[in-house]
Amino acid sequence: MTGTDRRDYDDHMRATVIYGPHDVRIEDVPDPVLVHPTDAVVRVTHACICGSDLWAYQGVAKREPGQRIGHEFLGVVESAGADVTGVKPGDTVVAPFVWSDGTCQFCREGLHTSCPVGGFWGQPGSDGGQGQAVRVPYADGTLVKLPSGLDDAELVKILALSDVMSTGHHAALAAGVRKGGTVAVVGDGAVGLCGVLAAHRLGAERIIALGRHDARTALARRFGATDVVPERGDEAVVVVRELTGGQGAHAVIEAVGTEQSMRTAIGVARDGGAVGFVGVPHGGSAGVDIGDMFGRNVALRGGVAPARAYIPELLADVLAGMLDPSPVFDSSVGLDGVPGGYAAMNDRKALKVLVRPNGGSV
């Protein structure tokens, strides 16, 4: 490790900040400290860049100049407030991409993303996951403690649960994926590929992946896709319907967030089927033809994935050797390599970049 990879500072750390389109920097920022007795401070060993971060990188989603960025991380607890009972210093933990108190009515119902005191890493005033450490509000309601002694390969698998695997699982559940059913997945990014893996895990018999990038569609097949459709738009709808005897897919996962992807998702859905949408919407609702959906009894469900509700179940499968989403990480960088990682993902030279802010050691 180099000096910039270690926590060898006194009152500051290094973290990723964004100033504007294509302007991501690594800067010294104040060292996180406990503010409330329910807080914990986590030293980040593994983080990553999300496809949704690219919306800010491209300037589509606005950010304040100098705002932190990154929302997927795991690491080791460095300190914990007096009221924290679930984790202690030295524990290895994974964080979902939203913090929550774990006690409100929404959290108890498994919708942690609607927690009234919850928030997203990197929002103004909070730490981002792409940094050396993070102050975690409501540590007991947010962090999931991991078994001790896990090796690096296991930790990388678990990192994917912080967002993309949980989001793919959320889409599969929202779409009503069932054993023996047919699933179509619109989007070949990390979330779409995790949607393929989630559909396979839930027992789908046929999984049609819509994508045209060879490396990604090869990974889709590795994750359980039975068919690959490179066409887009209306042509994709025609091909999927041909593959399904003219009927379409029982369940459709929409993992892009554009008007075109939503039109495609609804178009390839079978009458009486459902679309599970988890692509962050950028383009309004013009892709949703409510009249068409009404006439064909097509349901639309989804939204922000309550990863905290899903992590324990998915973690059990990872630890049992039955689930491995880690192949979505096809590039790895230290903290200083994060700006280049953004550029690589934006240029589609990388699928998902793994970040080791402190050298990756636990």
Coordinates of N, CA and C in Angstrom, one line a residue, residues 17 20 34 44 92 137 156 171 219-220 228 300 302 320:
V17 N -14.9 13.3 -4.4 CA -15.9 14.4 -4.5 C -16.1 14.7 -6.0
G20 N -18.6 18.6 -11.0 CA -19.4 18.9 -12.1 C -19.3 17.8 -13.1
L34 N -17.8 10.5 15.5 CA -19.2 10.3 16.0 C -19.9 11.6 16.4
V44 N -13.4 2.0 5.4 CA -13.8 1.4 4.2 C -12.7 0.5 3.6
T92 N -16.4 -6.5 11.1 CA -16.5 -6.3 9.6 C -18.0 -6.2 9.3
P137 N -24.9 7.0 10.3 CA -26.0 7.2 11.2 C -26.8 6.0 11.5
V156 N -15.7 -9.4 -1.6 CA -16.1 -8.8 -2.9 C -17.5 -9.3 -3.3
A171 N -36.0 -6.1 -8.3 CA -36.7 -6.0 -9.6 C -37.3 -7.4 -9.9
L219 N -21.5 -12.7 -19.8 CA -21.7 -12.8 -18.3 C -23.2 -13.1 -18.0
A220 N -24.1 -12.5 -18.8 CA -25.5 -12.8 -18.6 C -25.8 -14.3 -18.8
V228 N -30.2 -14.4 -25.7 CA -29.7 -13.0 -25.8 C -30.3 -12.3 -27.0
L300 N -47.0 -2.7 -13.1 CA -45.8 -2.0 -13.1 C -45.5 -1.8 -11.6
G302 N -42.0 -1.6 -8.5 CA -40.5 -1.5 -8.4 C -40.2 -0.2 -7.6
A320 N -23.1 -19.6 1.8 CA -23.3 -21.0 1.6 C -22.7 -21.4 0.2

